[in-house]
């Protein structure tokens, strides 16, 4: 299992006038958690980009189960798997304690500086295992 | 057909260091377009909320086809349909001219002040037609 | 007088749990208004950047007078003046109808691709007049 | 001295196409640091609001000295002082290691549920000392 637990605290700026976290605020959390997953597994996204590999998001799914609130301590439990030679899927659960508050799946492509798809770098592909 | 075309121009703040629009920036656009759809069809979301009906997002899907850039003039072509008695789905296409750049689907629930599901208000339900 | 009136409508995502616009949301509005000022005076910020001139913000001041709310129609009345050979100040008032809701001043530097200060391009400098 | 050091890591979503952190992204950091200052001194902003005291921002100043970048580890060194009976000023320095990257000052008002100014709560006022 390669799941990584990324923790954060809800910012005031992330709330809206419903008194809960705005649904768009989850999207940067998922990104932060992906980057933390890479770091926890020995990969710096900053260095990947500096080396010419970027990971633009190609698809995003989110299901909101329970509202989150300002100051909540949130855990993003994120994993990763290859989906073909140049795509990675990051499934994630967003939790407050044991309570499942949202579920997500984000697909990124691995591309070069000209935005053309390239194979997932070998050291990273080795971590991701086979796609199913 | 009840599709509404909502126009906007990409803000500089919506870009990221890949030189394109950050994927999270599309989410407030979709919200703005839903609210514009309601207005175009005679409903003020502000008045709905003041009257005790809110529409929190329960699910979100986005597929990114082509990058958008700072200063691009974007059209969000958004439609709406009921999905059961207390949910509305807003499918949307995000276009630059004739070019399809992203596709999305956002599901909201109609809830009261205590966040409990309530039936879609009749005048709005009449617009949305039957769910399939 | 070179003041430009830039109009926008408050996005739901720009509110916070106080039920008003979050104070950070004004900052991208001011940027959008600066870019609209340039466009209204014949300058495309996109083309300036493509030509190697960027305008990073070096200082920002905001005074919040009255809260703004979701769906409000807002006018950003923005002007510009040179402040020395490579700085521009954009003073702005944020209005709802005739009501002054906030005042701001944003200073940008004109820099080249290496982030070094360069003189304001002549056609733009001609518009900005003498600094005081 | 009551200065608090709040640490954060720059999110990818906080960058813009200049390749550095967008100037608006600093504003929620300052807010997060104010709330961390309160927590470090025994006050929960969440509980203050629940008890009927809010702290809307009335003025904001920022000076940007050096650009920050994605993945940078940032320290917001924030302090607080009373400014009259119902205003608090939070001066802050934004640092990367020992390098001063930005300076800020944020003034908030203490208000009740009707947005009317109220005296700073005594336990908090005691911490803030005399205003000058």
PDB file of N, CA, C and O in Angstrom, chain B residues 33-106:
ATOM      1  N   UNK B  33     -21.673  30.326 -14.046  1.00  0.00           N
ATOM      2  CA  UNK B  33     -22.528  29.994 -15.189  1.00  0.00           C
ATOM      3  C   UNK B  33     -23.867  29.404 -14.730  1.00  0.00           C
ATOM      4  O   UNK B  33     -24.912  29.680 -15.331  1.00  0.00           O
ATOM      5  N   UNK B  34     -23.873  28.595 -13.663  1.00  0.00           N
ATOM      6  CA  UNK B  34     -25.148  28.063 -13.126  1.00  0.00           C
ATOM      7  C   UNK B  34     -26.045  29.205 -12.660  1.00  0.00           C
ATOM      8  O   UNK B  34     -27.249  29.211 -12.899  1.00  0.00           O
ATOM      9  N   UNK B  35     -25.427  30.144 -11.977  1.00  0.00           N
ATOM     10  CA  UNK B  35     -26.189  31.276 -11.439  1.00  0.00           C
ATOM     11  C   UNK B  35     -26.696  32.138 -12.595  1.00  0.00           C
ATOM     12  O   UNK B  35     -27.819  32.648 -12.553  1.00  0.00           O
ATOM     13  N   UNK B  36     -25.900  32.269 -13.642  1.00  0.00           N
ATOM     14  CA  UNK B  36     -26.337  33.004 -14.840  1.00  0.00           C
ATOM     15  C   UNK B  36     -27.473  32.252 -15.547  1.00  0.00           C
ATOM     16  O   UNK B  36     -28.401  32.874 -16.074  1.00  0.00           O
ATOM     17  N   UNK B  37     -27.399  30.921 -15.566  1.00  0.00           N
ATOM     18  CA  UNK B  37     -28.494  30.115 -16.146  1.00  0.00           C
ATOM     19  C   UNK B  37     -29.790  30.418 -15.404  1.00  0.00           C
ATOM     20  O   UNK B  37     -30.831  30.657 -16.020  1.00  0.00           O
ATOM     21  N   UNK B  38     -29.715  30.378 -14.077  1.00  0.00           N
ATOM     22  CA  UNK B  38     -30.915  30.657 -13.273  1.00  0.00           C
ATOM     23  C   UNK B  38     -31.450  32.055 -13.588  1.00  0.00           C
ATOM     24  O   UNK B  38     -32.657  32.229 -13.827  1.00  0.00           O
ATOM     25  N   UNK B  39     -30.556  33.052 -13.617  1.00  0.00           N
ATOM     26  CA  UNK B  39     -30.982  34.435 -13.874  1.00  0.00           C
ATOM     27  C   UNK B  39     -31.626  34.547 -15.254  1.00  0.00           C
ATOM     28  O   UNK B  39     -32.673  35.187 -15.416  1.00  0.00           O
ATOM     29  N   UNK B  40     -30.991  33.908 -16.248  1.00  0.00           N
ATOM     30  CA  UNK B  40     -31.514  33.968 -17.619  1.00  0.00           C
ATOM     31  C   UNK B  40     -32.909  33.350 -17.705  1.00  0.00           C
ATOM     32  O   UNK B  40     -33.685  33.664 -18.605  1.00  0.00           O
ATOM     33  N   UNK B  41     -33.211  32.455 -16.754  1.00  0.00           N
ATOM     34  CA  UNK B  41     -34.516  31.804 -16.746  1.00  0.00           C
ATOM     35  C   UNK B  41     -35.427  32.372 -15.661  1.00  0.00           C
ATOM     36  O   UNK B  41     -36.396  31.737 -15.241  1.00  0.00           O
ATOM     37  N   UNK B  42     -35.087  33.562 -15.181  1.00  0.00           N
ATOM     38  CA  UNK B  42     -36.000  34.267 -14.279  1.00  0.00           C
ATOM     39  C   UNK B  42     -35.839  33.973 -12.792  1.00  0.00           C
ATOM     40  O   UNK B  42     -36.696  34.369 -11.989  1.00  0.00           O
ATOM     41  N   UNK B  43     -34.756  33.307 -12.409  1.00  0.00           N
ATOM     42  CA  UNK B  43     -34.555  32.966 -11.002  1.00  0.00           C
ATOM     43  C   UNK B  43     -33.285  33.609 -10.467  1.00  0.00           C
ATOM     44  O   UNK B  43     -32.228  33.473 -11.077  1.00  0.00           O
ATOM     45  N   UNK B  44     -33.397  34.260  -9.346  1.00  0.00           N
ATOM     46  CA  UNK B  44     -32.230  34.854  -8.709  1.00  0.00           C
ATOM     47  C   UNK B  44     -31.746  33.901  -7.621  1.00  0.00           C
ATOM     48  O   UNK B  44     -32.478  33.622  -6.663  1.00  0.00           O
ATOM     49  N   UNK B  45     -30.501  33.436  -7.739  1.00  0.00           N
ATOM     50  CA  UNK B  45     -29.998  32.535  -6.698  1.00  0.00           C
ATOM     51  C   UNK B  45     -29.917  33.281  -5.363  1.00  0.00           C
ATOM     52  O   UNK B  45     -30.175  32.707  -4.313  1.00  0.00           O
ATOM     53  N   UNK B  46     -29.587  34.567  -5.432  1.00  0.00           N
ATOM     54  CA  UNK B  46     -29.569  35.369  -4.204  1.00  0.00           C
ATOM     55  C   UNK B  46     -30.927  35.339  -3.508  1.00  0.00           C
ATOM     56  O   UNK B  46     -31.002  35.150  -2.291  1.00  0.00           O
ATOM     57  N   UNK B  47     -31.998  35.492  -4.274  1.00  0.00           N
ATOM     58  CA  UNK B  47     -33.338  35.479  -3.661  1.00  0.00           C
ATOM     59  C   UNK B  47     -33.730  34.076  -3.209  1.00  0.00           C
ATOM     60  O   UNK B  47     -34.406  33.920  -2.187  1.00  0.00           O
ATOM     61  N   UNK B  48     -33.327  33.073  -3.951  1.00  0.00           N
ATOM     62  CA  UNK B  48     -33.587  31.699  -3.507  1.00  0.00           C
ATOM     63  C   UNK B  48     -32.983  31.484  -2.127  1.00  0.00           C
ATOM     64  O   UNK B  48     -33.653  30.997  -1.213  1.00  0.00           O
ATOM     65  N   UNK B  49     -31.708  31.863  -1.958  1.00  0.00           N
ATOM     66  CA  UNK B  49     -31.061  31.689  -0.652  1.00  0.00           C
ATOM     67  C   UNK B  49     -31.744  32.526   0.421  1.00  0.00           C
ATOM     68  O   UNK B  49     -31.939  32.057   1.540  1.00  0.00           O
ATOM     69  N   UNK B  50     -32.075  33.782   0.071  1.00  0.00           N
ATOM     70  CA  UNK B  50     -32.761  34.641   1.045  1.00  0.00           C
ATOM     71  C   UNK B  50     -34.091  34.013   1.454  1.00  0.00           C
ATOM     72  O   UNK B  50     -34.543  34.160   2.590  1.00  0.00           O
ATOM     73  N   UNK B  51     -34.712  33.265   0.536  1.00  0.00           N
ATOM     74  CA  UNK B  51     -35.975  32.596   0.823  1.00  0.00           C
ATOM     75  C   UNK B  51     -35.807  31.241   1.501  1.00  0.00           C
ATOM     76  O   UNK B  51     -36.791  30.539   1.741  1.00  0.00           O
ATOM     77  N   UNK B  52     -34.573  30.850   1.761  1.00  0.00           N
ATOM     78  CA  UNK B  52     -34.362  29.639   2.551  1.00  0.00           C
ATOM     79  C   UNK B  52     -33.974  28.394   1.768  1.00  0.00           C
ATOM     80  O   UNK B  52     -33.892  27.305   2.324  1.00  0.00           O
ATOM     81  N   UNK B  53     -33.744  28.549   0.462  1.00  0.00           N
ATOM     82  CA  UNK B  53     -33.346  27.405  -0.376  1.00  0.00           C
ATOM     83  C   UNK B  53     -31.890  27.601  -0.808  1.00  0.00           C
ATOM     84  O   UNK B  53     -31.564  28.610  -1.439  1.00  0.00           O
ATOM     85  N   UNK B  54     -31.028  26.654  -0.487  1.00  0.00           N
ATOM     86  CA  UNK B  54     -29.655  26.715  -0.977  1.00  0.00           C
ATOM     87  C   UNK B  54     -29.401  25.540  -1.917  1.00  0.00           C
ATOM     88  O   UNK B  54     -30.186  24.586  -1.959  1.00  0.00           O
ATOM     89  N   UNK B  55     -28.329  25.623  -2.684  1.00  0.00           N
ATOM     90  CA  UNK B  55     -28.004  24.579  -3.668  1.00  0.00           C
ATOM     91  C   UNK B  55     -26.548  24.154  -3.554  1.00  0.00           C
ATOM     92  O   UNK B  55     -25.750  24.382  -4.479  1.00  0.00           O
ATOM     93  N   UNK B  56     -26.182  23.492  -2.466  1.00  0.00           N
ATOM     94  CA  UNK B  56     -24.801  23.018  -2.346  1.00  0.00           C
ATOM     95  C   UNK B  56     -24.467  21.984  -3.419  1.00  0.00           C
ATOM     96  O   UNK B  56     -25.320  21.200  -3.834  1.00  0.00           O
ATOM     97  N   UNK B  57     -23.216  22.008  -3.834  1.00  0.00           N
ATOM     98  CA  UNK B  57     -22.734  21.045  -4.840  1.00  0.00           C
ATOM     99  C   UNK B  57     -22.529  19.694  -4.164  1.00  0.00           C
ATOM    100  O   UNK B  57     -21.893  19.603  -3.115  1.00  0.00           O
ATOM    101  N   UNK B  58     -23.070  18.647  -4.762  1.00  0.00           N
ATOM    102  CA  UNK B  58     -22.860  17.300  -4.220  1.00  0.00           C
ATOM    103  C   UNK B  58     -21.919  16.464  -5.085  1.00  0.00           C
ATOM    104  O   UNK B  58     -21.340  15.495  -4.588  1.00  0.00           O
ATOM    105  N   UNK B  59     -21.780  16.818  -6.354  1.00  0.00           N
ATOM    106  CA  UNK B  59     -20.835  16.081  -7.195  1.00  0.00           C
ATOM    107  C   UNK B  59     -20.378  16.965  -8.336  1.00  0.00           C
ATOM    108  O   UNK B  59     -21.119  17.843  -8.798  1.00  0.00           O
ATOM    109  N   UNK B  60     -19.168  16.715  -8.777  1.00  0.00           N
ATOM    110  CA  UNK B  60     -18.501  17.565  -9.767  1.00  0.00           C
ATOM    111  C   UNK B  60     -17.648  16.674 -10.660  1.00  0.00           C
ATOM    112  O   UNK B  60     -16.908  15.820 -10.162  1.00  0.00           O
ATOM    113  N   UNK B  61     -17.773  16.845 -11.967  1.00  0.00           N
ATOM    114  CA  UNK B  61     -16.891  16.147 -12.895  1.00  0.00           C
ATOM    115  C   UNK B  61     -16.366  17.144 -13.914  1.00  0.00           C
ATOM    116  O   UNK B  61     -17.138  17.953 -14.441  1.00  0.00           O
ATOM    117  N   UNK B  62     -15.110  17.055 -14.213  1.00  0.00           N
ATOM    118  CA  UNK B  62     -14.503  17.951 -15.205  1.00  0.00           C
ATOM    119  C   UNK B  62     -13.545  17.150 -16.068  1.00  0.00           C
ATOM    120  O   UNK B  62     -12.768  16.338 -15.554  1.00  0.00           O
ATOM    121  N   UNK B  63     -13.597  17.378 -17.389  1.00  0.00           N
ATOM    122  CA  UNK B  63     -12.596  16.805 -18.304  1.00  0.00           C
ATOM    123  C   UNK B  63     -11.957  17.970 -19.048  1.00  0.00           C
ATOM    124  O   UNK B  63     -12.655  18.772 -19.661  1.00  0.00           O
ATOM    125  N   UNK B  64     -10.654  18.029 -18.964  1.00  0.00           N
ATOM    126  CA  UNK B  64      -9.906  19.126 -19.557  1.00  0.00           C
ATOM    127  C   UNK B  64      -9.386  18.666 -20.917  1.00  0.00           C
ATOM    128  O   UNK B  64      -8.646  17.683 -20.984  1.00  0.00           O
ATOM    129  N   UNK B  65      -9.783  19.343 -21.986  1.00  0.00           N
ATOM    130  CA  UNK B  65      -9.416  18.920 -23.345  1.00  0.00           C
ATOM    131  C   UNK B  65      -8.237  19.720 -23.890  1.00  0.00           C
ATOM    132  O   UNK B  65      -7.346  19.184 -24.508  1.00  0.00           O
ATOM    133  N   UNK B  66      -8.329  21.032 -23.773  1.00  0.00           N
ATOM    134  CA  UNK B  66      -7.287  21.921 -24.309  1.00  0.00           C
ATOM    135  C   UNK B  66      -7.050  23.022 -23.284  1.00  0.00           C
ATOM    136  O   UNK B  66      -7.994  23.528 -22.703  1.00  0.00           O
ATOM    137  N   UNK B  67      -5.802  23.433 -23.105  1.00  0.00           N
ATOM    138  CA  UNK B  67      -5.531  24.469 -22.111  1.00  0.00           C
ATOM    139  C   UNK B  67      -6.150  25.814 -22.504  1.00  0.00           C
ATOM    140  O   UNK B  67      -6.244  26.143 -23.685  1.00  0.00           O
ATOM    141  N   UNK B  68      -6.546  26.560 -21.507  1.00  0.00           N
ATOM    142  CA  UNK B  68      -6.977  27.944 -21.710  1.00  0.00           C
ATOM    143  C   UNK B  68      -5.887  28.852 -21.184  1.00  0.00           C
ATOM    144  O   UNK B  68      -5.081  28.457 -20.348  1.00  0.00           O
ATOM    145  N   UNK B  69      -5.862  30.099 -21.698  1.00  0.00           N
ATOM    146  CA  UNK B  69      -4.782  31.012 -21.356  1.00  0.00           C
ATOM    147  C   UNK B  69      -5.328  32.343 -20.851  1.00  0.00           C
ATOM    148  O   UNK B  69      -6.473  32.703 -21.108  1.00  0.00           O
ATOM    149  N   UNK B  70      -4.479  33.060 -20.150  1.00  0.00           N
ATOM    150  CA  UNK B  70      -4.778  34.416 -19.709  1.00  0.00           C
ATOM    151  C   UNK B  70      -5.377  35.234 -20.852  1.00  0.00           C
ATOM    152  O   UNK B  70      -4.860  35.187 -21.971  1.00  0.00           O
ATOM    153  N   UNK B  71      -6.438  35.952 -20.539  1.00  0.00           N
ATOM    154  CA  UNK B  71      -7.047  36.925 -21.447  1.00  0.00           C
ATOM    155  C   UNK B  71      -7.947  36.270 -22.491  1.00  0.00           C
ATOM    156  O   UNK B  71      -8.617  36.976 -23.247  1.00  0.00           O
ATOM    157  N   UNK B  72      -7.970  34.919 -22.530  1.00  0.00           N
ATOM    158  CA  UNK B  72      -8.880  34.243 -23.453  1.00  0.00           C
ATOM    159  C   UNK B  72     -10.322  34.633 -23.139  1.00  0.00           C
ATOM    160  O   UNK B  72     -10.701  34.777 -21.969  1.00  0.00           O
ATOM    161  N   UNK B  73     -11.104  34.780 -24.182  1.00  0.00           N
ATOM    162  CA  UNK B  73     -12.537  34.984 -24.008  1.00  0.00           C
ATOM    163  C   UNK B  73     -13.194  33.616 -24.071  1.00  0.00           C
ATOM    164  O   UNK B  73     -13.075  32.910 -25.073  1.00  0.00           O
ATOM    165  N   UNK B  74     -13.859  33.269 -22.991  1.00  0.00           N
ATOM    166  CA  UNK B  74     -14.369  31.917 -22.784  1.00  0.00           C
ATOM    167  C   UNK B  74     -15.887  31.961 -22.754  1.00  0.00           C
ATOM    168  O   UNK B  74     -16.478  32.918 -22.246  1.00  0.00           O
ATOM    169  N   UNK B  75     -16.504  30.948 -23.335  1.00  0.00           N
ATOM    170  CA  UNK B  75     -17.949  30.770 -23.214  1.00  0.00           C
ATOM    171  C   UNK B  75     -18.222  29.504 -22.418  1.00  0.00           C
ATOM    172  O   UNK B  75     -17.670  28.450 -22.744  1.00  0.00           O
ATOM    173  N   UNK B  76     -19.041  29.616 -21.389  1.00  0.00           N
ATOM    174  CA  UNK B  76     -19.517  28.425 -20.683  1.00  0.00           C
ATOM    175  C   UNK B  76     -20.951  28.193 -21.152  1.00  0.00           C
ATOM    176  O   UNK B  76     -21.844  28.994 -20.865  1.00  0.00           O
ATOM    177  N   UNK B  77     -21.128  27.111 -21.909  1.00  0.00           N
ATOM    178  CA  UNK B  77     -22.457  26.754 -22.405  1.00  0.00           C
ATOM    179  C   UNK B  77     -23.057  25.790 -21.397  1.00  0.00           C
ATOM    180  O   UNK B  77     -22.596  24.656 -21.275  1.00  0.00           O
ATOM    181  N   UNK B  78     -24.060  26.242 -20.665  1.00  0.00           N
ATOM    182  CA  UNK B  78     -24.550  25.466 -19.526  1.00  0.00           C
ATOM    183  C   UNK B  78     -26.038  25.190 -19.676  1.00  0.00           C
ATOM    184  O   UNK B  78     -26.798  26.031 -20.148  1.00  0.00           O
ATOM    185  N   UNK B  79     -26.427  23.993 -19.317  1.00  0.00           N
ATOM    186  CA  UNK B  79     -27.836  23.611 -19.333  1.00  0.00           C
ATOM    187  C   UNK B  79     -28.189  23.038 -17.959  1.00  0.00           C
ATOM    188  O   UNK B  79     -27.335  22.988 -17.075  1.00  0.00           O
ATOM    189  N   UNK B  80     -29.436  22.631 -17.770  1.00  0.00           N
ATOM    190  CA  UNK B  80     -29.850  22.114 -16.464  1.00  0.00           C
ATOM    191  C   UNK B  80     -30.965  21.095 -16.652  1.00  0.00           C
ATOM    192  O   UNK B  80     -31.783  21.219 -17.562  1.00  0.00           O
ATOM    193  N   UNK B  81     -30.965  20.085 -15.782  1.00  0.00           N
ATOM    194  CA  UNK B  81     -32.084  19.134 -15.767  1.00  0.00           C
ATOM    195  C   UNK B  81     -32.269  18.637 -14.334  1.00  0.00           C
ATOM    196  O   UNK B  81     -31.312  18.566 -13.558  1.00  0.00           O
ATOM    197  N   UNK B  82     -33.515  18.304 -13.999  1.00  0.00           N
ATOM    198  CA  UNK B  82     -33.779  17.724 -12.678  1.00  0.00           C
ATOM    199  C   UNK B  82     -33.246  16.298 -12.659  1.00  0.00           C
ATOM    200  O   UNK B  82     -33.225  15.607 -13.687  1.00  0.00           O
ATOM    201  N   UNK B  83     -32.817  15.876 -11.505  1.00  0.00           N
ATOM    202  CA  UNK B  83     -32.396  14.478 -11.300  1.00  0.00           C
ATOM    203  C   UNK B  83     -33.065  14.048  -9.993  1.00  0.00           C
ATOM    204  O   UNK B  83     -32.491  14.212  -8.910  1.00  0.00           O
ATOM    205  N   UNK B  84     -34.302  13.598 -10.116  1.00  0.00           N
ATOM    206  CA  UNK B  84     -35.096  13.316  -8.922  1.00  0.00           C
ATOM    207  C   UNK B  84     -35.688  14.587  -8.354  1.00  0.00           C
ATOM    208  O   UNK B  84     -35.542  15.665  -8.948  1.00  0.00           O
ATOM    209  N   UNK B  85     -36.350  14.494  -7.189  1.00  0.00           N
ATOM    210  CA  UNK B  85     -37.140  15.630  -6.670  1.00  0.00           C
ATOM    211  C   UNK B  85     -36.306  16.760  -6.062  1.00  0.00           C
ATOM    212  O   UNK B  85     -36.812  17.869  -5.915  1.00  0.00           O
ATOM    213  N   UNK B  86     -35.051  16.486  -5.726  1.00  0.00           N
ATOM    214  CA  UNK B  86     -34.304  17.527  -5.010  1.00  0.00           C
ATOM    215  C   UNK B  86     -32.850  17.619  -5.479  1.00  0.00           C
ATOM    216  O   UNK B  86     -31.964  18.002  -4.722  1.00  0.00           O
ATOM    217  N   UNK B  87     -32.614  17.262  -6.745  1.00  0.00           N
ATOM    218  CA  UNK B  87     -31.269  17.416  -7.295  1.00  0.00           C
ATOM    219  C   UNK B  87     -31.357  17.965  -8.705  1.00  0.00           C
ATOM    220  O   UNK B  87     -32.259  17.618  -9.459  1.00  0.00           O
ATOM    221  N   UNK B  88     -30.406  18.815  -9.025  1.00  0.00           N
ATOM    222  CA  UNK B  88     -30.335  19.387 -10.375  1.00  0.00           C
ATOM    223  C   UNK B  88     -28.932  19.132 -10.914  1.00  0.00           C
ATOM    224  O   UNK B  88     -27.941  19.310 -10.190  1.00  0.00           O
ATOM    225  N   UNK B  89     -28.873  18.690 -12.169  1.00  0.00           N
ATOM    226  CA  UNK B  89     -27.578  18.508 -12.832  1.00  0.00           C
ATOM    227  C   UNK B  89     -27.403  19.625 -13.856  1.00  0.00           C
ATOM    228  O   UNK B  89     -28.322  19.905 -14.635  1.00  0.00           O
ATOM    229  N   UNK B  90     -26.223  20.256 -13.821  1.00  0.00           N
ATOM    230  CA  UNK B  90     -25.875  21.302 -14.785  1.00  0.00           C
ATOM    231  C   UNK B  90     -24.731  20.796 -15.665  1.00  0.00           C
ATOM    232  O   UNK B  90     -23.570  20.870 -15.253  1.00  0.00           O
ATOM    233  N   UNK B  91     -25.022  20.263 -16.854  1.00  0.00           N
ATOM    234  CA  UNK B  91     -23.936  19.908 -17.769  1.00  0.00           C
ATOM    235  C   UNK B  91     -23.401  21.175 -18.432  1.00  0.00           C
ATOM    236  O   UNK B  91     -24.162  22.115 -18.673  1.00  0.00           O
ATOM    237  N   UNK B  92     -22.117  21.198 -18.713  1.00  0.00           N
ATOM    238  CA  UNK B  92     -21.536  22.415 -19.294  1.00  0.00           C
ATOM    239  C   UNK B  92     -20.396  22.071 -20.239  1.00  0.00           C
ATOM    240  O   UNK B  92     -19.687  21.079 -20.046  1.00  0.00           O
ATOM    241  N   UNK B  93     -20.255  22.901 -21.268  1.00  0.00           N
ATOM    242  CA  UNK B  93     -19.086  22.850 -22.141  1.00  0.00           C
ATOM    243  C   UNK B  93     -18.370  24.192 -22.023  1.00  0.00           C
ATOM    244  O   UNK B  93     -19.026  25.232 -22.008  1.00  0.00           O
ATOM    245  N   UNK B  94     -17.048  24.126 -21.959  1.00  0.00           N
ATOM    246  CA  UNK B  94     -16.260  25.345 -21.858  1.00  0.00           C
ATOM    247  C   UNK B  94     -15.536  25.523 -23.185  1.00  0.00           C
ATOM    248  O   UNK B  94     -14.777  24.653 -23.614  1.00  0.00           O
ATOM    249  N   UNK B  95     -15.826  26.644 -23.831  1.00  0.00           N
ATOM    250  CA  UNK B  95     -15.387  26.858 -25.214  1.00  0.00           C
ATOM    251  C   UNK B  95     -14.568  28.125 -25.336  1.00  0.00           C
ATOM    252  O   UNK B  95     -14.810  29.106 -24.627  1.00  0.00           O
ATOM    253  N   UNK B  96     -13.621  28.106 -26.294  1.00  0.00           N
ATOM    254  CA  UNK B  96     -12.943  29.337 -26.724  1.00  0.00           C
ATOM    255  C   UNK B  96     -13.268  29.437 -28.198  1.00  0.00           C
ATOM    256  O   UNK B  96     -12.724  28.658 -28.996  1.00  0.00           O
ATOM    257  N   UNK B  97     -14.164  30.360 -28.548  1.00  0.00           N
ATOM    258  CA  UNK B  97     -14.712  30.351 -29.899  1.00  0.00           C
ATOM    259  C   UNK B  97     -15.452  29.035 -30.110  1.00  0.00           C
ATOM    260  O   UNK B  97     -16.292  28.660 -29.300  1.00  0.00           O
ATOM    261  N   UNK B  98     -15.103  28.315 -31.190  1.00  0.00           N
ATOM    262  CA  UNK B  98     -15.779  27.046 -31.472  1.00  0.00           C
ATOM    263  C   UNK B  98     -15.061  25.860 -30.868  1.00  0.00           C
ATOM    264  O   UNK B  98     -15.502  24.712 -31.021  1.00  0.00           O
ATOM    265  N   UNK B  99     -13.956  26.133 -30.217  1.00  0.00           N
ATOM    266  CA  UNK B  99     -13.080  25.066 -29.748  1.00  0.00           C
ATOM    267  C   UNK B  99     -13.532  24.577 -28.366  1.00  0.00           C
ATOM    268  O   UNK B  99     -13.585  25.363 -27.417  1.00  0.00           O
ATOM    269  N   UNK B 100     -13.819  23.298 -28.253  1.00  0.00           N
ATOM    270  CA  UNK B 100     -14.220  22.721 -26.964  1.00  0.00           C
ATOM    271  C   UNK B 100     -12.972  22.517 -26.112  1.00  0.00           C
ATOM    272  O   UNK B 100     -12.081  21.749 -26.465  1.00  0.00           O
ATOM    273  N   UNK B 101     -12.910  23.196 -24.979  1.00  0.00           N
ATOM    274  CA  UNK B 101     -11.708  23.140 -24.137  1.00  0.00           C
ATOM    275  C   UNK B 101     -11.903  22.303 -22.888  1.00  0.00           C
ATOM    276  O   UNK B 101     -10.930  21.777 -22.335  1.00  0.00           O
ATOM    277  N   UNK B 102     -13.135  22.186 -22.412  1.00  0.00           N
ATOM    278  CA  UNK B 102     -13.402  21.332 -21.250  1.00  0.00           C
ATOM    279  C   UNK B 102     -14.883  20.984 -21.223  1.00  0.00           C
ATOM    280  O   UNK B 102     -15.711  21.702 -21.797  1.00  0.00           O
ATOM    281  N   UNK B 103     -15.189  19.877 -20.559  1.00  0.00           N
ATOM    282  CA  UNK B 103     -16.579  19.473 -20.350  1.00  0.00           C
ATOM    283  C   UNK B 103     -16.778  19.225 -18.871  1.00  0.00           C
ATOM    284  O   UNK B 103     -15.872  18.730 -18.196  1.00  0.00           O
ATOM    285  N   UNK B 104     -17.969  19.522 -18.400  1.00  0.00           N
ATOM    286  CA  UNK B 104     -18.200  19.404 -16.964  1.00  0.00           C
ATOM    287  C   UNK B 104     -19.623  18.982 -16.684  1.00  0.00           C
ATOM    288  O   UNK B 104     -20.521  19.119 -17.523  1.00  0.00           O
ATOM    289  N   UNK B 105     -19.823  18.462 -15.496  1.00  0.00           N
ATOM    290  CA  UNK B 105     -21.159  18.186 -14.990  1.00  0.00           C
ATOM    291  C   UNK B 105     -21.138  18.449 -13.495  1.00  0.00           C
ATOM    292  O   UNK B 105     -20.257  17.962 -12.785  1.00  0.00           O
ATOM    293  N   UNK B 106     -22.073  19.272 -13.042  1.00  0.00           N
ATOM    294  CA  UNK B 106     -22.134  19.611 -11.621  1.00  0.00           C
ATOM    295  C   UNK B 106     -23.531  19.262 -11.120  1.00  0.00           C
ATOM    296  O   UNK B 106     -24.525  19.668 -11.719  1.00  0.00           O
TER     297      UNK B 106
END
